C-alpha positions as a printed Julia matrix, in Angstrom:
81×3 Matrix{Float64}:
   0.0    0.0     0.0
   1.46   3.37   -0.96
   2.44   5.8     1.77
   1.76   9.55    1.82
   5.03  10.48    0.02
   4.07   8.06   -2.78
   0.66   9.7    -3.12
   2.29  13.15   -3.24
   4.65  11.92   -5.99
   1.71  10.58   -7.99
  -0.13  13.88   -7.7
   2.95  15.77   -8.91
   3.29  13.42  -11.9
  -0.44  13.58  -12.67
  -0.58  17.39  -12.58
   1.48  17.69  -15.76
  -0.56  14.98  -17.47
  -4.19  15.67  -16.54
  -4.73  19.24  -15.29
  -6.6   21.17  -17.94
  -7.3   18.01  -19.94
 -10.71  16.61  -20.8
 -11.61  13.15  -19.56
 -12.32  11.1   -22.65
 -13.65   8.12  -20.76
 -13.9    6.77  -17.22
 -13.6    3.02  -16.83
 -14.44   1.19  -13.65
 -12.3   -1.95  -13.53
 -14.17  -3.66  -10.72
 -17.69  -2.47   -9.81
 -17.38  -4.26   -6.45
 -14.93  -1.57   -5.32
 -17.22   1.36   -6.07
 -18.54   3.28   -3.08
 -21.12   5.48   -4.78
 -22.1    6.74   -8.19
 -24.24   9.8    -7.83
 -24.23  11.29  -10.38
 -23.31   8.47  -12.79
 -19.68   8.15  -13.93
 -20.68   9.16  -17.45
 -21.29  12.7   -16.13
 -17.54  13.39  -15.91
 -16.73  12.24  -19.44
 -15.86  15.18  -21.66
 -15.28  17.48  -18.68
 -11.98  19.14  -17.78
  -9.85  18.16  -14.79
  -9.45  21.39  -12.82
  -7.79  20.26   -9.6
  -5.89  17.42   -7.97
  -5.59  16.96   -4.25
  -4.71  14.35   -1.67
  -7.34  13.23    0.81
  -5.52  10.9     3.19
  -4.2    8.11    0.97
  -6.63   8.92   -1.82
  -6.15  11.01   -4.95
  -9.06  13.33   -5.72
  -9.65  14.67   -9.22
 -11.73  17.86   -9.27
 -13.68  18.0   -12.53
 -15.53  21.01  -13.95
 -19.08  21.28  -12.7
 -18.02  20.66   -9.08
 -17.71  16.9    -9.62
 -15.06  14.74   -7.96
 -13.52  11.38   -8.73
 -11.68   9.84   -5.78
  -9.12   7.11   -6.35
  -7.56   4.79   -3.76
  -4.52   2.87   -4.99
  -5.28  -0.16   -2.79
  -2.51  -2.69   -2.11
  -0.64  -2.56   -5.44
  -0.39   1.23   -5.38
   0.22   1.73   -9.09
  -1.14   3.81  -11.92
  -0.33   2.98  -15.53
  -0.21   5.6   -18.27
């Protein structure tokens, strides 16, 4: 499981890649892991990522329209791009 410095490093790397970019698609790999979907995930598609922040060991993506996607890296602690 990634520690706080790992999360901070991910956010730094993600800032150059996603801030100001439109989300083309959001894919949920395992629906079992989903906490809530209100509004539906499709609402963020086509919207711009405006902010990234750390919430504990989670990465939060602020999307235009005051929507948020929150990602927990779980045990493996990896993102692939």
